[in-house]
PDB file of C-alpha atoms in Angstrom:
ATOM      1  CA  MET A   1      11.416   1.242  -4.404  1.00 39.00           C
ATOM      2  CA  LYS A   2      11.710   3.650  -1.496  1.00 42.00           C
ATOM      3  CA  ALA A   3       8.058   4.639  -1.201  1.00 43.00           C
ATOM      4  CA  PHE A   4       5.206   2.199  -1.426  1.00 51.00           C
ATOM      5  CA  THR A   5       2.758   5.094  -1.855  1.00 47.00           C
ATOM      6  CA  VAL A   6       4.242   5.915  -5.262  1.00 44.00           C
ATOM      7  CA  ILE A   7       2.766   2.681  -6.612  1.00 48.00           C
ATOM      8  CA  ARG A   8      -0.653   3.673  -5.328  1.00 50.00           C
ATOM      9  CA  LEU A   9      -0.374   7.079  -6.926  1.00 44.00           C
ATOM     10  CA  LEU A  10       0.652   5.569 -10.239  1.00 50.00           C
ATOM     11  CA  SER A  11      -2.270   3.182 -10.311  1.00 51.00           C
ATOM     12  CA  LEU A  12      -4.780   5.971  -9.802  1.00 47.00           C
ATOM     13  CA  LEU A  13      -3.168   8.292 -12.291  1.00 45.00           C
ATOM     14  CA  LEU A  14      -3.025   5.580 -14.904  1.00 49.00           C
ATOM     15  CA  LEU A  15      -6.763   5.150 -14.690  1.00 50.00           C
ATOM     16  CA  ALA A  16      -7.444   8.839 -14.950  1.00 48.00           C
ATOM     17  CA  PHE A  17      -4.753   9.795 -17.501  1.00 42.00           C
ATOM     18  CA  PRO A  18      -3.681   6.607 -19.298  1.00 40.00           C
ATOM     19  CA  ALA A  19      -1.390   8.040 -21.929  1.00 36.00           C
ATOM     20  CA  THR A  20       0.068  11.276 -20.663  1.00 33.00           C
ATOM     21  CA  THR A  21       0.440  12.632 -17.178  1.00 29.00           C
ATOM     22  CA  GLY A  22       0.914   9.522 -15.026  1.00 31.00           C
ATOM     23  CA  GLY A  23       4.678   9.298 -15.161  1.00 30.00           C
ATOM     24  CA  VAL A  24       5.330  12.999 -14.709  1.00 28.00           C
ATOM     25  CA  ALA A  25       3.002  13.368 -11.774  1.00 27.00           C
ATOM     26  CA  ALA A  26       4.419  10.287 -10.086  1.00 30.00           C
ATOM     27  CA  GLN A  27       7.949  11.593 -10.440  1.00 28.00           C
ATOM     28  CA  GLN A  28       6.922  14.907  -8.916  1.00 28.00           C
ATOM     29  CA  TYR A  29       5.245  13.130  -6.034  1.00 29.00           C
ATOM     30  CA  SER A  30       8.188  10.823  -5.345  1.00 33.00           C
ATOM     31  CA  SER A  31      10.515  13.820  -5.188  1.00 31.00           C
ATOM     32  CA  THR A  32       8.732  14.984  -2.030  1.00 35.00           C
ATOM     33  CA  LEU A  33       9.782  11.878  -0.125  1.00 39.00           C
ATOM     34  CA  ASN A  34      12.673  12.066   2.317  1.00 48.00           C
ATOM     35  CA  LYS A  35      14.598   9.907   4.730  1.00 54.00           C
ATOM     36  CA  ALA A  36      11.856  10.138   7.343  1.00 57.00           C
ATOM     37  CA  ASP A  37      10.014   7.517   5.270  1.00 68.00           C
ATOM     38  CA  ASP A  38      12.851   5.049   5.859  1.00 74.00           C
ATOM     39  CA  VAL A  39      11.916   4.953   9.540  1.00 86.00           C
ATOM     40  CA  ILE A  40       8.700   3.163   8.694  1.00 88.00           C
ATOM     41  CA  THR A  41       9.825   1.421   5.498  1.00 90.00           C
ATOM     42  CA  PHE A  42      12.453  -0.494   7.499  1.00 93.00           C
ATOM     43  CA  TYR A  43      10.895  -0.269  10.960  1.00 95.00           C
ATOM     44  CA  TYR A  44      10.611  -4.059  11.257  1.00 97.00           C
ATOM     45  CA  ARG A  45      14.399  -4.265  11.493  1.00 96.00           C
ATOM     46  CA  ASP A  46      14.361  -2.263  14.746  1.00 96.00           C
ATOM     47  CA  PRO A  47      10.765  -2.241  16.010  1.00 96.00           C
ATOM     48  CA  ARG A  48      11.083   0.066  18.993  1.00 96.00           C
ATOM     49  CA  PRO A  49       8.047   2.354  19.381  1.00 97.00           C
ATOM     50  CA  GLU A  50      10.146   5.152  20.876  1.00 97.00           C
ATOM     51  CA  ARG A  51      11.590   5.639  17.384  1.00 95.00           C
ATOM     52  CA  LEU A  52       8.123   6.716  16.252  1.00 97.00           C
ATOM     53  CA  VAL A  53       7.453   9.410  18.831  1.00 96.00           C
ATOM     54  CA  GLY A  54       6.650  12.585  16.918  1.00 95.00           C
ATOM     55  CA  TRP A  55       6.554  10.820  13.547  1.00 95.00           C
ATOM     56  CA  LEU A  56       2.794  11.156  13.010  1.00 95.00           C
ATOM     57  CA  GLU A  57       2.865  14.836  13.904  1.00 93.00           C
ATOM     58  CA  ALA A  58       5.671  15.522  11.423  1.00 93.00           C
ATOM     59  CA  PHE A  59       3.944  13.396   8.786  1.00 92.00           C
ATOM     60  CA  GLY A  60       0.722  15.345   9.129  1.00 90.00           C
ATOM     61  CA  LYS A  61       2.561  18.612   8.605  1.00 88.00           C
ATOM     62  CA  ARG A  62       4.386  17.595   5.441  1.00 83.00           C
ATOM     63  CA  ARG A  63       1.782  15.417   3.717  1.00 68.00           C
ATOM     64  CA  GLN A  64      -1.007  17.017   1.723  1.00 70.00           C
ATOM     65  CA  ASP A  65      -2.211  14.245  -0.607  1.00 84.00           C
ATOM     66  CA  TRP A  66      -4.697  11.756   0.839  1.00 89.00           C
ATOM     67  CA  MET A  67      -2.962   8.879  -0.973  1.00 87.00           C
ATOM     68  CA  ALA A  68      -0.046   9.067   1.456  1.00 89.00           C
ATOM     69  CA  TYR A  69      -2.231   8.065   4.413  1.00 93.00           C
ATOM     70  CA  PRO A  70      -3.503   4.470   3.814  1.00 94.00           C
ATOM     71  CA  PRO A  71      -0.083   2.782   4.231  1.00 93.00           C
ATOM     72  CA  VAL A  72       0.351   4.743   7.460  1.00 95.00           C
ATOM     73  CA  ALA A  73      -2.917   3.267   8.721  1.00 96.00           C
ATOM     74  CA  GLY A  74      -1.655  -0.248   8.008  1.00 96.00           C
ATOM     75  CA  PHE A  75       1.693   0.507   9.585  1.00 97.00           C
ATOM     76  CA  PHE A  76       0.272   1.846  12.824  1.00 98.00           C
ATOM     77  CA  ALA A  77      -2.300  -0.933  12.994  1.00 98.00           C
ATOM     78  CA  ILE A  78       0.654  -3.253  13.569  1.00 98.00           C
ATOM     79  CA  VAL A  79       2.331  -0.892  16.028  1.00 98.00           C
ATOM     80  CA  PHE A  80      -0.849  -0.270  18.015  1.00 98.00           C
ATOM     81  CA  ALA A  81      -1.590  -4.005  18.204  1.00 97.00           C
ATOM     82  CA  ALA A  82       1.932  -4.794  19.410  1.00 97.00           C
ATOM     83  CA  GLN A  83       2.358  -1.770  21.689  1.00 97.00           C
ATOM     84  CA  PRO A  84      -1.069  -0.602  22.959  1.00 97.00           C
ATOM     85  CA  ALA A  85       0.537   1.224  25.889  1.00 96.00           C
ATOM     86  CA  TRP A  86       2.280   3.520  23.400  1.00 97.00           C
ATOM     87  CA  ILE A  87      -0.810   4.660  21.503  1.00 97.00           C
ATOM     88  CA  GLU A  88      -1.265   7.886  23.468  1.00 95.00           C
ATOM     89  CA  ARG A  89       2.414   8.751  23.137  1.00 96.00           C
ATOM     90  CA  LEU A  90       2.474   8.183  19.399  1.00 97.00           C
ATOM     91  CA  VAL A  91      -0.706  10.086  18.519  1.00 97.00           C
ATOM     92  CA  PRO A  92      -0.204  13.875  18.249  1.00 95.00           C
ATOM     93  CA  PRO A  93      -2.073  16.110  20.699  1.00 93.00           C
ATOM     94  CA  GLN A  94      -3.501  18.104  17.779  1.00 92.00           C
ATOM     95  CA  LEU A  95      -5.124  16.230  14.906  1.00 95.00           C
ATOM     96  CA  ASP A  96      -6.476  17.255  11.550  1.00 94.00           C
ATOM     97  CA  ALA A  97      -9.201  15.317   9.752  1.00 96.00           C
ATOM     98  CA  ARG A  98      -6.876  13.161   7.665  1.00 96.00           C
ATOM     99  CA  LEU A  99      -4.698  12.132  10.589  1.00 96.00           C
ATOM    100  CA  ALA A 100      -7.809  11.429  12.631  1.00 97.00           C
ATOM    101  CA  ASP A 101      -9.261   9.161   9.940  1.00 97.00           C
ATOM    102  CA  THR A 102      -5.922   7.385   9.571  1.00 97.00           C
ATOM    103  CA  ILE A 103      -5.530   6.807  13.302  1.00 98.00           C
ATOM    104  CA  ALA A 104      -9.132   5.623  13.611  1.00 97.00           C
ATOM    105  CA  ALA A 105      -8.527   3.138  10.767  1.00 98.00           C
ATOM    106  CA  ALA A 106      -5.318   1.936  12.403  1.00 98.00           C
ATOM    107  CA  LEU A 107      -7.097   1.427  15.712  1.00 98.00           C
ATOM    108  CA  ARG A 108      -9.860  -0.565  14.032  1.00 97.00           C
ATOM    109  CA  LEU A 109      -7.449  -2.787  12.130  1.00 98.00           C
ATOM    110  CA  SER A 110      -5.377  -3.312  15.263  1.00 97.00           C
ATOM    111  CA  GLY A 111      -8.346  -4.415  17.329  1.00 95.00           C
ATOM    112  CA  GLN A 112      -7.598  -1.693  19.876  1.00 95.00           C
ATOM    113  CA  THR A 113     -10.037   0.810  21.364  1.00 92.00           C
ATOM    114  CA  ALA A 114      -9.246   4.490  21.729  1.00 93.00           C
ATOM    115  CA  SER A 115      -9.229   5.941  25.212  1.00 94.00           C
ATOM    116  CA  THR A 116     -11.982   8.374  26.111  1.00 95.00           C
ATOM    117  CA  GLY A 117      -9.616  11.291  25.646  1.00 94.00           C
ATOM    118  CA  LEU A 118      -8.406  10.066  22.272  1.00 96.00           C
ATOM    119  CA  GLN A 119     -11.971   9.424  21.143  1.00 95.00           C
ATOM    120  CA  ALA A 120     -12.782  13.051  21.925  1.00 96.00           C
ATOM    121  CA  ARG A 121      -9.747  14.311  19.978  1.00 95.00           C
ATOM    122  CA  LEU A 122     -10.640  12.161  16.995  1.00 96.00           C
ATOM    123  CA  ALA A 123     -14.204  13.431  17.013  1.00 96.00           C
ATOM    124  CA  GLN A 124     -13.088  17.043  17.350  1.00 96.00           C
ATOM    125  CA  ALA A 125     -10.762  16.715  14.339  1.00 96.00           C
ATOM    126  CA  GLY A 126     -13.610  15.782  12.036  1.00 95.00           C
ATOM    127  CA  THR A 127     -13.509  13.591   8.951  1.00 96.00           C
ATOM    128  CA  ASP A 128     -11.947  13.851   5.510  1.00 96.00           C
ATOM    129  CA  PRO A 129     -14.610  12.691   3.010  1.00 96.00           C
ATOM    130  CA  THR A 130     -12.143  11.023   0.652  1.00 93.00           C
ATOM    131  CA  LEU A 131     -10.265   9.092   3.320  1.00 95.00           C
ATOM    132  CA  ALA A 132     -13.488   8.179   5.092  1.00 95.00           C
ATOM    133  CA  ALA A 133     -14.743   6.626   1.858  1.00 95.00           C
ATOM    134  CA  GLN A 134     -11.435   4.802   1.286  1.00 94.00           C
ATOM    135  CA  PHE A 135     -11.438   3.387   4.814  1.00 97.00           C
ATOM    136  CA  ALA A 136     -15.127   2.439   4.805  1.00 96.00           C
ATOM    137  CA  GLY A 137     -15.872  -1.163   5.630  1.00 95.00           C
ATOM    138  CA  LEU A 138     -12.483  -2.080   7.061  1.00 97.00           C
ATOM    139  CA  PRO A 139     -12.506  -5.250   9.169  1.00 96.00           C
ATOM    140  CA  ASN A 140     -11.397  -5.336  12.782  1.00 94.00           C
ATOM    141  CA  ARG A 141      -8.200  -7.206  11.938  1.00 93.00           C
ATOM    142  CA  LEU A 142      -5.737  -6.934   9.084  1.00 96.00           C
ATOM    143  CA  THR A 143      -5.808 -10.579   8.125  1.00 94.00           C
ATOM    144  CA  SER A 144      -9.547 -10.294   7.368  1.00 96.00           C
ATOM    145  CA  LEU A 145      -9.015  -7.563   4.786  1.00 97.00           C
ATOM    146  CA  ARG A 146     -10.178  -8.623   1.328  1.00 96.00           C
ATOM    147  CA  ILE A 147      -8.333  -6.557  -1.251  1.00 95.00           C
ATOM    148  CA  ALA A 148     -10.673  -4.588  -3.493  1.00 92.00           C
ATOM    149  CA  SER A 149      -8.780  -1.343  -4.064  1.00 90.00           C
ATOM    150  CA  GLY A 150      -5.363   0.233  -4.259  1.00 89.00           C
ATOM    151  CA  THR A 151      -5.954   1.608  -0.768  1.00 92.00           C
ATOM    152  CA  HIS A 152      -6.132  -1.938   0.551  1.00 94.00           C
ATOM    153  CA  LEU A 153      -2.818  -2.755  -1.121  1.00 94.00           C
ATOM    154  CA  ASP A 154      -1.243   0.285   0.529  1.00 93.00           C
ATOM    155  CA  ILE A 155      -2.608  -0.706   3.930  1.00 95.00           C
ATOM    156  CA  LEU A 156      -1.036  -4.141   3.609  1.00 96.00           C
ATOM    157  CA  TRP A 157       2.329  -2.740   2.528  1.00 95.00           C
ATOM    158  CA  GLY A 158       2.315  -0.482   5.566  1.00 95.00           C
ATOM    159  CA  ALA A 159       1.592  -3.495   7.758  1.00 97.00           C
ATOM    160  CA  SER A 160       4.367  -5.415   6.025  1.00 96.00           C
ATOM    161  CA  PHE A 161       7.008  -2.814   6.766  1.00 96.00           C
ATOM    162  CA  ALA A 162       5.910  -2.451  10.368  1.00 97.00           C
ATOM    163  CA  SER A 163       6.025  -6.184  11.023  1.00 97.00           C
ATOM    164  CA  GLY A 164       8.368  -7.872   8.558  1.00 97.00           C
ATOM    165  CA  ASP A 165       5.649 -10.529   8.442  1.00 98.00           C
ATOM    166  CA  GLY A 166       5.265 -12.174   5.060  1.00 97.00           C
ATOM    167  CA  ARG A 167       1.586 -12.952   5.508  1.00 97.00           C
ATOM    168  CA  TYR A 168       0.589  -9.500   4.242  1.00 97.00           C
ATOM    169  CA  ALA A 169       2.700  -9.803   1.105  1.00 97.00           C
ATOM    170  CA  LEU A 170       1.147 -13.236   0.605  1.00 98.00           C
ATOM    171  CA  MET A 171      -2.318 -11.644   0.740  1.00 98.00           C
ATOM    172  CA  ILE A 172      -1.189  -9.335  -2.062  1.00 97.00           C
ATOM    173  CA  ALA A 173       0.098 -12.291  -4.088  1.00 98.00           C
ATOM    174  CA  ASP A 174      -3.227 -14.068  -3.607  1.00 98.00           C
ATOM    175  CA  PHE A 175      -5.037 -10.982  -4.882  1.00 97.00           C
ATOM    176  CA  LEU A 176      -2.837 -10.958  -7.980  1.00 98.00           C
ATOM    177  CA  ALA A 177      -3.728 -14.608  -8.543  1.00 98.00           C
ATOM    178  CA  ARG A 178      -7.439 -13.948  -8.100  1.00 97.00           C
ATOM    179  CA  VAL A 179      -7.338 -11.546 -11.047  1.00 98.00           C
ATOM    180  CA  ALA A 180      -4.562 -12.954 -13.241  1.00 98.00           C
ATOM    181  CA  ASN A 181      -5.573 -16.611 -13.106  1.00 98.00           C
ATOM    182  CA  ARG A 182      -8.911 -15.921 -14.796  1.00 97.00           C
ATOM    183  CA  SER A 183      -7.456 -16.296 -18.266  1.00 97.00           C
ATOM    184  CA  GLU A 184      -4.200 -16.196 -20.161  1.00 97.00           C
ATOM    185  CA  PRO A 185      -5.129 -13.019 -22.113  1.00 96.00           C
ATOM    186  CA  ILE A 186      -5.859 -11.182 -18.862  1.00 97.00           C
ATOM    187  CA  ALA A 187      -2.582 -12.384 -17.342  1.00 97.00           C
ATOM    188  CA  LEU A 188      -0.632 -11.304 -20.418  1.00 96.00           C
ATOM    189  CA  ASP A 189      -2.151  -7.835 -20.326  1.00 95.00           C
ATOM    190  CA  ILE A 190      -1.484  -7.522 -16.574  1.00 95.00           C
ATOM    191  CA  THR A 191       2.130  -8.362 -17.351  1.00 94.00           C
ATOM    192  CA  ARG A 192       2.235  -5.694 -20.046  1.00 91.00           C
ATOM    193  CA  ILE A 193       0.789  -3.083 -17.691  1.00 90.00           C
ATOM    194  CA  ALA A 194       3.197  -4.008 -14.892  1.00 89.00           C
ATOM    195  CA  THR A 195       6.176  -4.044 -17.218  1.00 88.00           C
ATOM    196  CA  GLY A 196       5.174  -0.633 -18.502  1.00 83.00           C
ATOM    197  CA  MET A 197       5.056   0.651 -14.937  1.00 80.00           C
ATOM    198  CA  THR A 198       8.695  -0.274 -14.438  1.00 77.00           C
ATOM    199  CA  ARG A 199       9.608   1.858 -17.453  1.00 77.00           C
ATOM    200  CA  GLN A 200       7.063   4.610 -16.740  1.00 73.00           C
ATOM    201  CA  ASP A 201       5.571   3.749 -20.120  1.00 71.00           C
ATOM    202  CA  TYR A 202       1.782   3.756 -20.007  1.00 68.00           C
ATOM    203  CA  GLY A 203       1.031   3.375 -23.691  1.00 74.00           C
ATOM    204  CA  GLU A 204       0.005  -0.262 -23.236  1.00 72.00           C
ATOM    205  CA  LEU A 205      -2.637   0.676 -20.711  1.00 75.00           C
ATOM    206  CA  ALA A 206      -3.972   3.347 -23.054  1.00 76.00           C
ATOM    207  CA  ARG A 207      -4.368   0.678 -25.733  1.00 82.00           C
ATOM    208  CA  LEU A 208      -6.248  -1.598 -23.351  1.00 84.00           C
ATOM    209  CA  LYS A 209      -8.827   0.890 -22.138  1.00 80.00           C
ATOM    210  CA  ASP A 210     -11.270  -0.046 -24.907  1.00 82.00           C
ATOM    211  CA  LYS A 211     -10.553  -3.778 -24.740  1.00 89.00           C
ATOM    212  CA  TYR A 212     -11.952  -4.416 -21.259  1.00 89.00           C
ATOM    213  CA  GLU A 213     -14.949  -3.313 -19.246  1.00 90.00           C
ATOM    214  CA  ARG A 214     -13.839  -0.531 -16.901  1.00 86.00           C
ATOM    215  CA  GLY A 215     -14.356  -2.509 -13.701  1.00 89.00           C
ATOM    216  CA  LEU A 216     -12.186  -5.366 -14.937  1.00 92.00           C
ATOM    217  CA  LEU A 217      -9.515  -2.981 -16.216  1.00 90.00           C
ATOM    218  CA  ILE A 218      -9.363  -1.334 -12.797  1.00 89.00           C
ATOM    219  CA  GLU A 219      -8.838  -4.760 -11.214  1.00 92.00           C
ATOM    220  CA  MET A 220      -6.110  -5.492 -13.740  1.00 92.00           C
ATOM    221  CA  VAL A 221      -4.331  -2.231 -12.952  1.00 90.00           C
ATOM    222  CA  TYR A 222      -4.420  -3.064  -9.252  1.00 91.00           C
ATOM    223  CA  ALA A 223      -3.192  -6.575 -10.018  1.00 94.00           C
ATOM    224  CA  ALA A 224      -0.337  -5.129 -12.060  1.00 92.00           C
ATOM    225  CA  THR A 225       0.380  -2.771  -9.180  1.00 91.00           C
ATOM    226  CA  ALA A 226       0.454  -5.786  -6.855  1.00 94.00           C
ATOM    227  CA  ALA A 227       2.914  -7.623  -9.126  1.00 95.00           C
ATOM    228  CA  TRP A 228       5.128  -4.566  -9.409  1.00 91.00           C
ATOM    229  CA  GLY A 229       5.001  -3.944  -5.668  1.00 92.00           C
ATOM    230  CA  LEU A 230       5.872  -7.537  -4.800  1.00 95.00           C
ATOM    231  CA  THR A 231       8.834  -7.795  -7.142  1.00 94.00           C
ATOM    232  CA  SER A 232      10.131  -4.286  -6.430  1.00 91.00           C
ATOM    233  CA  ASN A 233       9.937  -4.720  -2.668  1.00 93.00           C
ATOM    234  CA  ALA A 234      11.522  -8.158  -2.948  1.00 95.00           C
ATOM    235  CA  ARG A 235      14.714  -6.422  -4.057  1.00 92.00           C
ATOM    236  CA  GLN A 236      14.935  -4.436  -0.807  1.00 92.00           C
ATOM    237  CA  HIS A 237      13.247  -6.676   1.755  1.00 96.00           C
ATOM    238  CA  ALA A 238      14.344 -10.262   2.290  1.00 97.00           C
ATOM    239  CA  PHE A 239      11.016 -11.282   3.819  1.00 97.00           C
ATOM    240  CA  VAL A 240       9.144 -10.129   0.696  1.00 97.00           C
ATOM    241  CA  ASP A 241      11.650 -11.916  -1.525  1.00 97.00           C
ATOM    242  CA  ALA A 242      11.023 -15.111   0.461  1.00 98.00           C
ATOM    243  CA  VAL A 243       7.267 -14.781  -0.035  1.00 98.00           C
ATOM    244  CA  VAL A 244       7.593 -14.195  -3.771  1.00 97.00           C
ATOM    245  CA  SER A 245      10.076 -17.043  -4.253  1.00 97.00           C
ATOM    246  CA  GLN A 246       7.961 -19.457  -2.236  1.00 97.00           C
ATOM    247  CA  TYR A 247       4.800 -18.424  -4.063  1.00 98.00           C
ATOM    248  CA  ILE A 248       6.426 -19.051  -7.442  1.00 97.00           C
ATOM    249  CA  SER A 249       7.635 -22.468  -6.253  1.00 97.00           C
ATOM    250  CA  GLN A 250       4.370 -23.577  -4.664  1.00 97.00           C
ATOM    251  CA  HIS A 251       2.145 -22.309  -7.487  1.00 97.00           C
ATOM    252  CA  SER A 252       4.355 -23.305 -10.386  1.00 94.00           C
ATOM    253  CA  GLY A 253       2.482 -23.315 -13.665  1.00 93.00           C
ATOM    254  CA  THR A 254      -0.186 -20.813 -12.612  1.00 97.00           C
ATOM    255  CA  LEU A 255      -0.512 -17.564 -14.504  1.00 98.00           C
ATOM    256  CA  ALA A 256       0.164 -15.466 -11.385  1.00 98.00           C
ATOM    257  CA  ALA A 257       3.373 -17.367 -10.655  1.00 97.00           C
ATOM    258  CA  LYS A 258       4.496 -16.861 -14.241  1.00 97.00           C
ATOM    259  CA  ILE A 259       3.939 -13.097 -13.931  1.00 97.00           C
ATOM    260  CA  LEU A 260       5.961 -12.926 -10.712  1.00 97.00           C
ATOM    261  CA  SER A 261       8.727 -15.109 -12.091  1.00 96.00           C
ATOM    262  CA  MET A 262       9.062 -12.991 -15.208  1.00 93.00           C
ATOM    263  CA  MET A 263       9.071  -9.696 -13.315  1.00 92.00           C
ATOM    264  CA  LYS A 264      11.372 -10.969 -10.587  1.00 87.00           C
ATOM    265  CA  GLY A 265      13.917 -11.967 -13.195  1.00 79.00           C
ATOM    266  CA  SER A 266      13.699  -8.762 -15.177  1.00 64.00           C
TER     267      SER A 266
END
């Protein structure tokens, strides 16, 4: 899985268009990704901030969909926390509303404060209503984030790839458990949704839309997204694989561990 944002896009599309357009739209979106994403997807292997100079500016020019921005906020929250002296060098001189919201979210999650000059640039750029709503209520540190949306999952994946720290993947696994461990029927249907995601087959989700109350179904889609993200990223990132393997071992017999074990082996 080259782009963690594709999972986020799928989860939203599945809710809006359960039986038809999700797979096609996701494929179109993933085709816009290029090797520039690998810089942040594998940044933890060579975490030198000079590699990121100019990245945000280029990202802002080529990204149009708001869903691409939350993982960037999580990623730069890690970078800003580790390298506060580099913040001014990494932030573009000219900002649009979406980049400004993303940088402001990253600063908040990093525990850093913008300089007076950067504060003025952020204010001048304005706010994107959608991103502002998605970033509302973020805590002042990543480890305090309580997952309640796909945006939160994306933020934690961005932080994971910036740091190589398994604690963020573990937070995602704990979220999966919070939803899946409620009952065996819920866990089975999460597994069906997640398995369908791997095949770009969303018929199962379409069949479930009348079985569950909408709020619970949304949680289940995010939980399935979490399971898919964990097992897919485990194939490319050793630190994620270690988290998933350890979680399965330490929580043997739980419904969440069974989901991860099944998907990891598939």
